[in-house]
PDB file of C-alpha atoms and ligand atoms in Angstrom:
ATOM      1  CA  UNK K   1     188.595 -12.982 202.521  1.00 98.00           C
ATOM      2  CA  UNK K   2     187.608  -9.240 203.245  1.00 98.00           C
ATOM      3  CA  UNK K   3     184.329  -8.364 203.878  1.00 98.00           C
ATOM      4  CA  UNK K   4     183.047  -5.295 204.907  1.00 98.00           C
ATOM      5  CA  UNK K   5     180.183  -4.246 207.083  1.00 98.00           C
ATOM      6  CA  UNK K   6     178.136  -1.525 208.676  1.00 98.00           C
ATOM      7  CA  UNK K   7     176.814   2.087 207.539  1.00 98.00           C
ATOM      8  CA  UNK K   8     179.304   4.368 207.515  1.00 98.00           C
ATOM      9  CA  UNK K   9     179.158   7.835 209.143  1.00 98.00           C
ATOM     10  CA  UNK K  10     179.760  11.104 207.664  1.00 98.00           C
ATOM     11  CA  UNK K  11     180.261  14.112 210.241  1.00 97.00           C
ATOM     12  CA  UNK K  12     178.703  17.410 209.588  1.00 96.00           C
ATOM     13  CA  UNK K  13     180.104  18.781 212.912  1.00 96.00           C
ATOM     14  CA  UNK K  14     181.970  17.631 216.175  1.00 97.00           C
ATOM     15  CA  UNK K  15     178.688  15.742 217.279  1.00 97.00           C
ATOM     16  CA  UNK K  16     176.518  15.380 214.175  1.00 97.00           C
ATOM     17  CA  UNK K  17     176.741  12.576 211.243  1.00 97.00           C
ATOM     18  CA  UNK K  18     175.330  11.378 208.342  1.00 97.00           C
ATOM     19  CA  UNK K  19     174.405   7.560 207.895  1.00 98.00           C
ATOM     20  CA  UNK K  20     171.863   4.491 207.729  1.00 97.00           C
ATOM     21  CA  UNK K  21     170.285   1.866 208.856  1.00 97.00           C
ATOM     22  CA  UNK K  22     172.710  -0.209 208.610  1.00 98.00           C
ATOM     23  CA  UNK K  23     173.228  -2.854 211.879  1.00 98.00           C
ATOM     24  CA  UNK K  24     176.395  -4.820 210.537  1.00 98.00           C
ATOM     25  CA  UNK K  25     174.773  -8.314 211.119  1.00 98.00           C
ATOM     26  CA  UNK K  26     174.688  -9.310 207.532  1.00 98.00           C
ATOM     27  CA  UNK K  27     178.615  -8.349 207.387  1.00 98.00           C
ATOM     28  CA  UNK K  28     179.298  -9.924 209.954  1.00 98.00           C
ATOM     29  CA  UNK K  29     177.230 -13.128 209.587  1.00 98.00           C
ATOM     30  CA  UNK K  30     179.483 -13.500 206.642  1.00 98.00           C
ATOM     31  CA  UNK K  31     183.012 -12.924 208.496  1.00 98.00           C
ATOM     32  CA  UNK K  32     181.849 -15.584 210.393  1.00 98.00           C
ATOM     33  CA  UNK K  33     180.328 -18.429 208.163  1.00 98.00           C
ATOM     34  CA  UNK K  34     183.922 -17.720 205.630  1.00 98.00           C
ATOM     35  CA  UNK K  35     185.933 -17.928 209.622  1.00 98.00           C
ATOM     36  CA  UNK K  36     184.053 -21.768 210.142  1.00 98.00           C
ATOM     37  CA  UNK K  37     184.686 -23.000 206.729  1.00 98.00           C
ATOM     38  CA  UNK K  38     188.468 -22.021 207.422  1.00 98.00           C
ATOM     39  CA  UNK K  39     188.625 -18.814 205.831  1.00 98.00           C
ATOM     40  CA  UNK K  40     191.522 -15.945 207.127  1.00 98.00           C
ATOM     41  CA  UNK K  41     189.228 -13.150 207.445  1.00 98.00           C
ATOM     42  CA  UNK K  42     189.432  -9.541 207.497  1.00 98.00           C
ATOM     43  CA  UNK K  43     186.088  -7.136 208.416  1.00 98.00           C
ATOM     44  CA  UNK K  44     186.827  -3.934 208.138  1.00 98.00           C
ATOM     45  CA  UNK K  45     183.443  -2.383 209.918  1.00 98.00           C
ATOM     46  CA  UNK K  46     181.790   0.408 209.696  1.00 98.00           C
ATOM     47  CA  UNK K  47     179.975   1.887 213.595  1.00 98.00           C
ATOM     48  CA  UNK K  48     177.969  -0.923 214.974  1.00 97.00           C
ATOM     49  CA  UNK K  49     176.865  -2.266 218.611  1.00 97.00           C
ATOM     50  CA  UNK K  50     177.806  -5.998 217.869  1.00 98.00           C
ATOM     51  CA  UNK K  51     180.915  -7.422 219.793  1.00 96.00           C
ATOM     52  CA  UNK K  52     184.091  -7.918 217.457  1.00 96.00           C
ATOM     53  CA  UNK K  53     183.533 -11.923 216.270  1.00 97.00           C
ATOM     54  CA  UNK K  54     186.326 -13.874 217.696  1.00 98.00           C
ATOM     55  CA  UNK K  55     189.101 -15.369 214.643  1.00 98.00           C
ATOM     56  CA  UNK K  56     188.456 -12.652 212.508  1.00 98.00           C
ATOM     57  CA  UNK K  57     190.393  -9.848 212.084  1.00 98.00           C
ATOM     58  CA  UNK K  58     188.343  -6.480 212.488  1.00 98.00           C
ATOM     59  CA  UNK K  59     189.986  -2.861 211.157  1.00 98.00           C
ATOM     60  CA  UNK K  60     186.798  -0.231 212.447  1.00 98.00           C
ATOM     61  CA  UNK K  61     186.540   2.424 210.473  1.00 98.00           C
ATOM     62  CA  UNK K  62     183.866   5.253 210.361  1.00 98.00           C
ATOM     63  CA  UNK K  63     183.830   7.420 207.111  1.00 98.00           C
ATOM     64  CA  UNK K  64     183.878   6.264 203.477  1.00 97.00           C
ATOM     65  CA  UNK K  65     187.496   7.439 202.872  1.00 97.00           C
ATOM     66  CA  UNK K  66     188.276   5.750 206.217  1.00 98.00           C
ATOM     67  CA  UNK K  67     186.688   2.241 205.215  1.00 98.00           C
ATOM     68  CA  UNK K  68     187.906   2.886 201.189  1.00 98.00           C
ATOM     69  CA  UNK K  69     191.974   2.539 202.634  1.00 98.00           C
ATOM     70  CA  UNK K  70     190.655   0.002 205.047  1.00 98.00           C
ATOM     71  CA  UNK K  71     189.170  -2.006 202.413  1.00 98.00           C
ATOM     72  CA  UNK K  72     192.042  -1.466 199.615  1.00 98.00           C
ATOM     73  CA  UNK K  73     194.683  -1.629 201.894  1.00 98.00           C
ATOM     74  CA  UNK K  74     193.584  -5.468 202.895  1.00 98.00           C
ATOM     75  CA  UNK K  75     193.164  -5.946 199.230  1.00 97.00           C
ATOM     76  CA  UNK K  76     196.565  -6.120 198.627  1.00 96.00           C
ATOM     77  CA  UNK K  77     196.678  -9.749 200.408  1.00 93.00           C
ATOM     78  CA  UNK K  78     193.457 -11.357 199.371  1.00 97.00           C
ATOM     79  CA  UNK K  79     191.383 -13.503 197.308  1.00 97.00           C
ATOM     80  CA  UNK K  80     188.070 -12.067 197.581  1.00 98.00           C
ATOM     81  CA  UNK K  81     185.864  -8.772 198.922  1.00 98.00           C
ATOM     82  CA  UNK K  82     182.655  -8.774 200.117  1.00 98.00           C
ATOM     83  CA  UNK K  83     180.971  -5.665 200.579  1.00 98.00           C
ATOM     84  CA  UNK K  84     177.946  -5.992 202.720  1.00 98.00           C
ATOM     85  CA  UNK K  85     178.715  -2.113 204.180  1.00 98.00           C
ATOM     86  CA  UNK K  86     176.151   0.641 203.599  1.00 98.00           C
ATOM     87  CA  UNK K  87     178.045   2.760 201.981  1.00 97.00           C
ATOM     88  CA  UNK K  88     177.194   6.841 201.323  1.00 96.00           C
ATOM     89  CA  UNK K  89     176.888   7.487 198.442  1.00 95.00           C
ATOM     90  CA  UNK K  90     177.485  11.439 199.384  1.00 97.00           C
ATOM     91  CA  UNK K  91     179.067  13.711 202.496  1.00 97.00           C
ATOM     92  CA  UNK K  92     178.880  16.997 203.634  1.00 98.00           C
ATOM     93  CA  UNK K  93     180.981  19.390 201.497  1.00 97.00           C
ATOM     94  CA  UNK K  94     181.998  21.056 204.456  1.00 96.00           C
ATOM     95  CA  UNK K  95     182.425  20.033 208.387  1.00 96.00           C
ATOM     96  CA  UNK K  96     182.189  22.280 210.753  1.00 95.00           C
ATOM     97  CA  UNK K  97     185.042  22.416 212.910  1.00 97.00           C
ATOM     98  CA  UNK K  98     182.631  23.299 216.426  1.00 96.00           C
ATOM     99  CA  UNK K  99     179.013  22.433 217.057  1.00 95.00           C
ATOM    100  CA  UNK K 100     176.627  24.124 214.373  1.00 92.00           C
ATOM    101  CA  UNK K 101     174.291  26.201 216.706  1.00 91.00           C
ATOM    102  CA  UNK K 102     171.187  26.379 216.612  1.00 91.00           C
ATOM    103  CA  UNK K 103     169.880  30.209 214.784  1.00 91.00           C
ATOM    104  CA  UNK K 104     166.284  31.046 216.057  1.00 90.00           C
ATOM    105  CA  UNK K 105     165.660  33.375 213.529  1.00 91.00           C
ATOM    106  CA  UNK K 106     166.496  30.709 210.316  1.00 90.00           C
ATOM    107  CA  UNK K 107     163.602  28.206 209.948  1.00 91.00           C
ATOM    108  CA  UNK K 108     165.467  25.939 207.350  1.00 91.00           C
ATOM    109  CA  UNK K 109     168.654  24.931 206.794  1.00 89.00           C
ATOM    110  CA  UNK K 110     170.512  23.267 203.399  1.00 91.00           C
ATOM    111  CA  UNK K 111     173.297  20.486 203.384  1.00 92.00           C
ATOM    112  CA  UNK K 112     175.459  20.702 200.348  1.00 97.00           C
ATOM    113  CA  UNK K 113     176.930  17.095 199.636  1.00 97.00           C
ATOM    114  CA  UNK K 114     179.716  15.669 197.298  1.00 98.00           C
ATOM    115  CA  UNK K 115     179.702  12.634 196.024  1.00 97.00           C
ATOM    116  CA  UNK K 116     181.879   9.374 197.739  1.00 95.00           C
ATOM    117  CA  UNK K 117     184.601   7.254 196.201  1.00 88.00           C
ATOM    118  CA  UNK K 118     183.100   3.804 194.450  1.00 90.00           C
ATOM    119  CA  UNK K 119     186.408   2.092 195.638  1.00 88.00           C
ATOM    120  CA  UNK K 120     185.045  -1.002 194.435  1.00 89.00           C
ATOM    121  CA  UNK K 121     186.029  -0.064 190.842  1.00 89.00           C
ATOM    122  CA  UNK K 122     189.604   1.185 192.999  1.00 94.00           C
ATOM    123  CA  UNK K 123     190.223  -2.897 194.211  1.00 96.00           C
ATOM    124  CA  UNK K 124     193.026  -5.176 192.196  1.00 94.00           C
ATOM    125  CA  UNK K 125     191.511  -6.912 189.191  1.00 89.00           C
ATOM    126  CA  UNK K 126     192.363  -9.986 190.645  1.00 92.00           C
ATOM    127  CA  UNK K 127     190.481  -9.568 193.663  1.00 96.00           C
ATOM    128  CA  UNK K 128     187.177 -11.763 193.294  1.00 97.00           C
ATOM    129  CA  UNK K 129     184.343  -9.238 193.913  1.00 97.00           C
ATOM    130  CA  UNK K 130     181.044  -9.854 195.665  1.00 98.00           C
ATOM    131  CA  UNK K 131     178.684  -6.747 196.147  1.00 98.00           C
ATOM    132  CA  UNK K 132     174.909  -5.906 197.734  1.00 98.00           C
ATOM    133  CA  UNK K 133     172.633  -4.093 196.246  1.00 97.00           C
ATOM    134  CA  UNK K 134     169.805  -2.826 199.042  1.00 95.00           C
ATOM    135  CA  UNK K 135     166.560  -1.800 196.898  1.00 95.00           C
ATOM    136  CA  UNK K 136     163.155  -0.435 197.103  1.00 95.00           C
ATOM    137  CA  UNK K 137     162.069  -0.485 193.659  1.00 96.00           C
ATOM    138  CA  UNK K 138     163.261  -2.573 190.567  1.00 97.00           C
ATOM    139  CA  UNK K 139     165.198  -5.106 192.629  1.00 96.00           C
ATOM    140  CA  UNK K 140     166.613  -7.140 190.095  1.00 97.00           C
ATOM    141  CA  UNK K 141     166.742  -4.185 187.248  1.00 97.00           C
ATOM    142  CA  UNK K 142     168.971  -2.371 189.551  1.00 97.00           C
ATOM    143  CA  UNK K 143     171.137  -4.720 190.694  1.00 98.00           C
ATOM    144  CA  UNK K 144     172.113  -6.091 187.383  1.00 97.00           C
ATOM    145  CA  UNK K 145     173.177  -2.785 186.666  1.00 97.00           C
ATOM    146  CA  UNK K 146     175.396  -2.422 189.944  1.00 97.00           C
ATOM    147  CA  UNK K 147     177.064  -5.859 188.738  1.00 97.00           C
ATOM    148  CA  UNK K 148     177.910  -4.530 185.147  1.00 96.00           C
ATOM    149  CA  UNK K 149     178.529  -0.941 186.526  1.00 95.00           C
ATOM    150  CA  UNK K 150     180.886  -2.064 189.318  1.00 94.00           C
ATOM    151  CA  UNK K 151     182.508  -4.906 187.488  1.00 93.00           C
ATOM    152  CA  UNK K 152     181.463  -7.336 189.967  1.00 96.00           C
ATOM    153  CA  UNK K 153     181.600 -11.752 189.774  1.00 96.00           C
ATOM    154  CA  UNK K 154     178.254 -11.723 191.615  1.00 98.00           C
ATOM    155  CA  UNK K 155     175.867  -9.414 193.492  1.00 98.00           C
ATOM    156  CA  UNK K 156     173.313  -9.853 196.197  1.00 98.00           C
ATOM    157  CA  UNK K 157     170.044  -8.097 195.414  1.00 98.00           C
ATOM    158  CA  UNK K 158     169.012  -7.485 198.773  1.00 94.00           C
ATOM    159  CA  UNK K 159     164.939  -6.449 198.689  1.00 89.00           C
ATOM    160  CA  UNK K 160     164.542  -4.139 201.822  1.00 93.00           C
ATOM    161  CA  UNK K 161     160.963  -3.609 201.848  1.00 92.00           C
ATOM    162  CA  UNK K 162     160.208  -6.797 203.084  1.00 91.00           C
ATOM    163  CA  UNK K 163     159.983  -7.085 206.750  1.00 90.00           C
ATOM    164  CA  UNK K 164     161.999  -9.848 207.698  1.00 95.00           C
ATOM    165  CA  UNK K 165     164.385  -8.865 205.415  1.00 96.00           C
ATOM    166  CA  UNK K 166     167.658  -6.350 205.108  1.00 97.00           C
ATOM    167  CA  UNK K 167     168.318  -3.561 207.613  1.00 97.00           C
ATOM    168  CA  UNK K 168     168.261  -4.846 211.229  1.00 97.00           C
ATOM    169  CA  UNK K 169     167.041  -7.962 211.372  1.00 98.00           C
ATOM    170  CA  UNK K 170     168.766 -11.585 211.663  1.00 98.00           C
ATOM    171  CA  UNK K 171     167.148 -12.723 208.598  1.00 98.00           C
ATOM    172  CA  UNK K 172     167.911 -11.990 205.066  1.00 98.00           C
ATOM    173  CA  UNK K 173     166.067 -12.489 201.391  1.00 96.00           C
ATOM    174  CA  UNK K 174     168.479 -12.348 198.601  1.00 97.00           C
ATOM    175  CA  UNK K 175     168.358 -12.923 194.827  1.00 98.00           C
ATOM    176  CA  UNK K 176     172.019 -13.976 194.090  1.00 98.00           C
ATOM    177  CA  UNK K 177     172.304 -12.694 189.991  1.00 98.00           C
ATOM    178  CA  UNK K 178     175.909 -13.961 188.631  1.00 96.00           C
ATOM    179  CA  UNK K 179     178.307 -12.275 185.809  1.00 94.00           C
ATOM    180  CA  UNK K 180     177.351 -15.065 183.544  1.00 93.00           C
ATOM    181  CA  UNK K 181     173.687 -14.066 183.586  1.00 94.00           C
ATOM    182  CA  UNK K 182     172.393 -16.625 186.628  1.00 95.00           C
ATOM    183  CA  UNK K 183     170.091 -16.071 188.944  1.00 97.00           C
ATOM    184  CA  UNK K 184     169.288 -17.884 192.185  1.00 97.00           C
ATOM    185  CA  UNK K 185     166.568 -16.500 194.582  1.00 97.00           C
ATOM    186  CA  UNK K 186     167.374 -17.707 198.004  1.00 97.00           C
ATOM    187  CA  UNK K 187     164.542 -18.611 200.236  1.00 96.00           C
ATOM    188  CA  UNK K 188     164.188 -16.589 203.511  1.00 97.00           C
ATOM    189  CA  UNK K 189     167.030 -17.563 205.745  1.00 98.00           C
ATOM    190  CA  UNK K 190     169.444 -16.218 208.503  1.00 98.00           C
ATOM    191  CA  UNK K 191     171.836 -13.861 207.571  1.00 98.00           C
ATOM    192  CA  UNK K 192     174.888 -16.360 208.663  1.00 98.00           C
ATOM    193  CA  UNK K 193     173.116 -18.934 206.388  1.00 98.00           C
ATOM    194  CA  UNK K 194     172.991 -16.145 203.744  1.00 98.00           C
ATOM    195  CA  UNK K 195     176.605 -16.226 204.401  1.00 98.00           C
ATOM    196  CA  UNK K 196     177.195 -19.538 203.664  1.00 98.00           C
ATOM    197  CA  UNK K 197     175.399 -19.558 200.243  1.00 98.00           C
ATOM    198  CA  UNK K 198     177.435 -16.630 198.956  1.00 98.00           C
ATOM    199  CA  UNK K 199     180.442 -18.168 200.093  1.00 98.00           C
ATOM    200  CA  UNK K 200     179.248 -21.814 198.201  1.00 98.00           C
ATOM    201  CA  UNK K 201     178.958 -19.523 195.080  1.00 97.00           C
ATOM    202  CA  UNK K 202     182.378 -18.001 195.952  1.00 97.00           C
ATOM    203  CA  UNK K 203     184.408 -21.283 196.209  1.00 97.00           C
ATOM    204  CA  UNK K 204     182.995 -22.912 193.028  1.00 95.00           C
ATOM    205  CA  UNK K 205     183.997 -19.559 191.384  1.00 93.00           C
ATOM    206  CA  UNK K 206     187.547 -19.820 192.756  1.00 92.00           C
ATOM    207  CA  UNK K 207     187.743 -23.323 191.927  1.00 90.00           C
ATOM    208  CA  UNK K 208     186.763 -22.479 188.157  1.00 86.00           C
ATOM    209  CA  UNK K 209     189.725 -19.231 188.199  1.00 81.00           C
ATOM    210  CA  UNK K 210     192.058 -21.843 189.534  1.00 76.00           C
ATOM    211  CA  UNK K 211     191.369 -24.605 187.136  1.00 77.00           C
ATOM    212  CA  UNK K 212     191.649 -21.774 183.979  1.00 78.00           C
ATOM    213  CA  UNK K 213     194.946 -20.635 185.520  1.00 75.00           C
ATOM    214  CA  UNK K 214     196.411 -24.193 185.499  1.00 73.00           C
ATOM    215  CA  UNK K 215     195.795 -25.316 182.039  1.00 72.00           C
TER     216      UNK K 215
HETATM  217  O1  PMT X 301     173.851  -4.401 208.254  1.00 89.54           O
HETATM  218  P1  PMT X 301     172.471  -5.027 208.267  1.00 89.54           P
HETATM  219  O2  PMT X 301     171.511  -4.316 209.206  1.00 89.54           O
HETATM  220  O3  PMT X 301     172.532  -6.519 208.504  1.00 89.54           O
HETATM  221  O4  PMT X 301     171.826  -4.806 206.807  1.00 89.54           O
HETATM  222  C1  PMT X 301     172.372  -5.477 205.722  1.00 89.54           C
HETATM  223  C2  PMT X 301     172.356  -4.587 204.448  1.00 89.54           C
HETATM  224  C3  PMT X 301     170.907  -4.323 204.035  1.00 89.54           C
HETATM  225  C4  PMT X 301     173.073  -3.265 204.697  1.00 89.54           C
HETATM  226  C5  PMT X 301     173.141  -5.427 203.360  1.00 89.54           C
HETATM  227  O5  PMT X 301     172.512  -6.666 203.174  1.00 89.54           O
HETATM  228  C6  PMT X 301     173.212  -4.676 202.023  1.00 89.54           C
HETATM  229  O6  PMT X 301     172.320  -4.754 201.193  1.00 89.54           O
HETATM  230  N1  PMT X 301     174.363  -3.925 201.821  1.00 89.54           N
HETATM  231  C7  PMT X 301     174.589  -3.055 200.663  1.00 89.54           C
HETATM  232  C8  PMT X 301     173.794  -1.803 200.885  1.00 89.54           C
HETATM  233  C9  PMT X 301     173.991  -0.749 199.846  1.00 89.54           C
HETATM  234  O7  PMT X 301     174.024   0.375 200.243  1.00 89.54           O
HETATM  235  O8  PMT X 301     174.141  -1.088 198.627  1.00 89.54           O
HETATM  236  P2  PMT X 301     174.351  -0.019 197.392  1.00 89.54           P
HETATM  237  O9  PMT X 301     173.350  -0.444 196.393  1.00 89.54           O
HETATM  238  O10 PMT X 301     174.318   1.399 197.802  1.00 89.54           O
HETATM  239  O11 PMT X 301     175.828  -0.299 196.925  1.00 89.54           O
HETATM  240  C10 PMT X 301     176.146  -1.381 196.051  1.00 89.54           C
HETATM  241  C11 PMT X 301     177.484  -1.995 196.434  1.00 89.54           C
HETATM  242  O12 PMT X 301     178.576  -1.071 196.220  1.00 89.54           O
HETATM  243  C12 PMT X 301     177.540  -2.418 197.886  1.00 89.54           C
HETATM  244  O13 PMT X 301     178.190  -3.677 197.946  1.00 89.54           O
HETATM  245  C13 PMT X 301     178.345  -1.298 198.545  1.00 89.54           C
HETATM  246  O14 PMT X 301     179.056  -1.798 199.687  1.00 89.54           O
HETATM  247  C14 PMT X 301     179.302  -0.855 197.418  1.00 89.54           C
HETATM  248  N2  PMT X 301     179.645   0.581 197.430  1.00 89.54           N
HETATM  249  C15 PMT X 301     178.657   1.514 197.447  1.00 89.54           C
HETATM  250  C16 PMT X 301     178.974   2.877 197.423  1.00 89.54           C
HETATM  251  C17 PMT X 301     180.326   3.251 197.399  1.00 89.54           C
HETATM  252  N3  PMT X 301     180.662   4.549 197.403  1.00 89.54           N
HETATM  253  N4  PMT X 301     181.302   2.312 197.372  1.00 89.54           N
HETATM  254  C18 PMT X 301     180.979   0.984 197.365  1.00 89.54           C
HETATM  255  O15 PMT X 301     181.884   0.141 197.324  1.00 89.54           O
END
């Protein structure tokens, strides 16, 4: 399994970046529950302060492109992807190559951005995909459209407004909504017990594509 985890970082200069809230615990929490039921794991994480989980193998990466050949590149040898990562959506059109100083007569200053890489659509067909969708408005709306959009098996909707509940914390509230049309709203839990209900989704899924491939 690959999962990935983290916000990524996109530098504007030698010391500034662009990125999120992102604390890697629900990436990780999921590394971990796929590591205890026996899973070979790869997390390919994105900047965070949490200690590299032990059986799993970690690539760190910091930009989009970085985590995009991270994430393909371990693609090559798997079964499924789960991206848990914050990933931006845009960069800076241009980095500075030295420190962007400071101009005391300009009051305001403007970022151009260009859009990232959606490497999901970028991952082998046969890869079993698993995305996140972090909301603040139209939870459900939007992340049926990120499952259609992004040709995903199944798709966490991932309300952040609530306060126990997506960026930084240990617990998580998701809405698991299926390619087939299901939906399962998962009671408040931790994020490693998020892990493990994604994962239940993910082996009756494989078991099904295995089953079709035999007869
Ligand atoms: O790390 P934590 O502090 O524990 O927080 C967890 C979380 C809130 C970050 C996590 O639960 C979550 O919701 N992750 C997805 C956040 C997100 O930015 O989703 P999105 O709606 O922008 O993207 C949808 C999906 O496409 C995601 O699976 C994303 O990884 C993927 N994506 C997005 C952009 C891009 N250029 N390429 C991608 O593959």
């Amino acid at each position: 399994i690959v999962v990935s985890a983290g916000g990524t970082q996109e530098p504007m200069d030698p010391v500034r970046v662009i990125t999120n809230r992102s604390s890697g615990k629900m990436g990780y929490a999921i590394a971990e529950a796929a590591r205890d039921r026996g899973a070979r794991v790869t997390l390919v994480a994105a900047p965070t302060n949490l200690p590299d989980p032990v059986g799993v193998a970690i690539r760190r990466v910091a930009t989009v492109e970085q985590m995009r050949g991270a994430v393909l590149e371990a693609c090559q040898n798997t079964d499924v992807l789960i991206m848990a990562a914050a990933v931006s959506d845009y960069r800076p059109a241009q980095v500075a190559s030295q420190k962007i100083k400071k101009d005391k007569k300009v009051e305001g200053v403007t970022i151009n951005l260009v859009k990232n890489p959606d490497f999901f659509l970028e991952v082998p067909k046969g890869v079993l995909r698993v995305g996140f969708a972090a909301e603040t408005e139209d939870l459900l709306g939007n992340a049926r459209a990120k499952l259609k959009q992004k040709g995903l098996t199944l798709i966490a909707a991932n309300d952040i407004t609530a306060p126990d509940s997506g960026f930084n914390v240990d617990t998580n509230q998701v809405t698991l909504l299926d390619s087939q049309g299901k939906e399962e709203e998962l009671p408040l839990l931790s994020k490693y017990e998020v892990g493990h209900r994604i994962l239940d989704r993910v082996t009756k899924l494989l078991k099904r594509q295995d089953s079709r491939e035999r007869n």
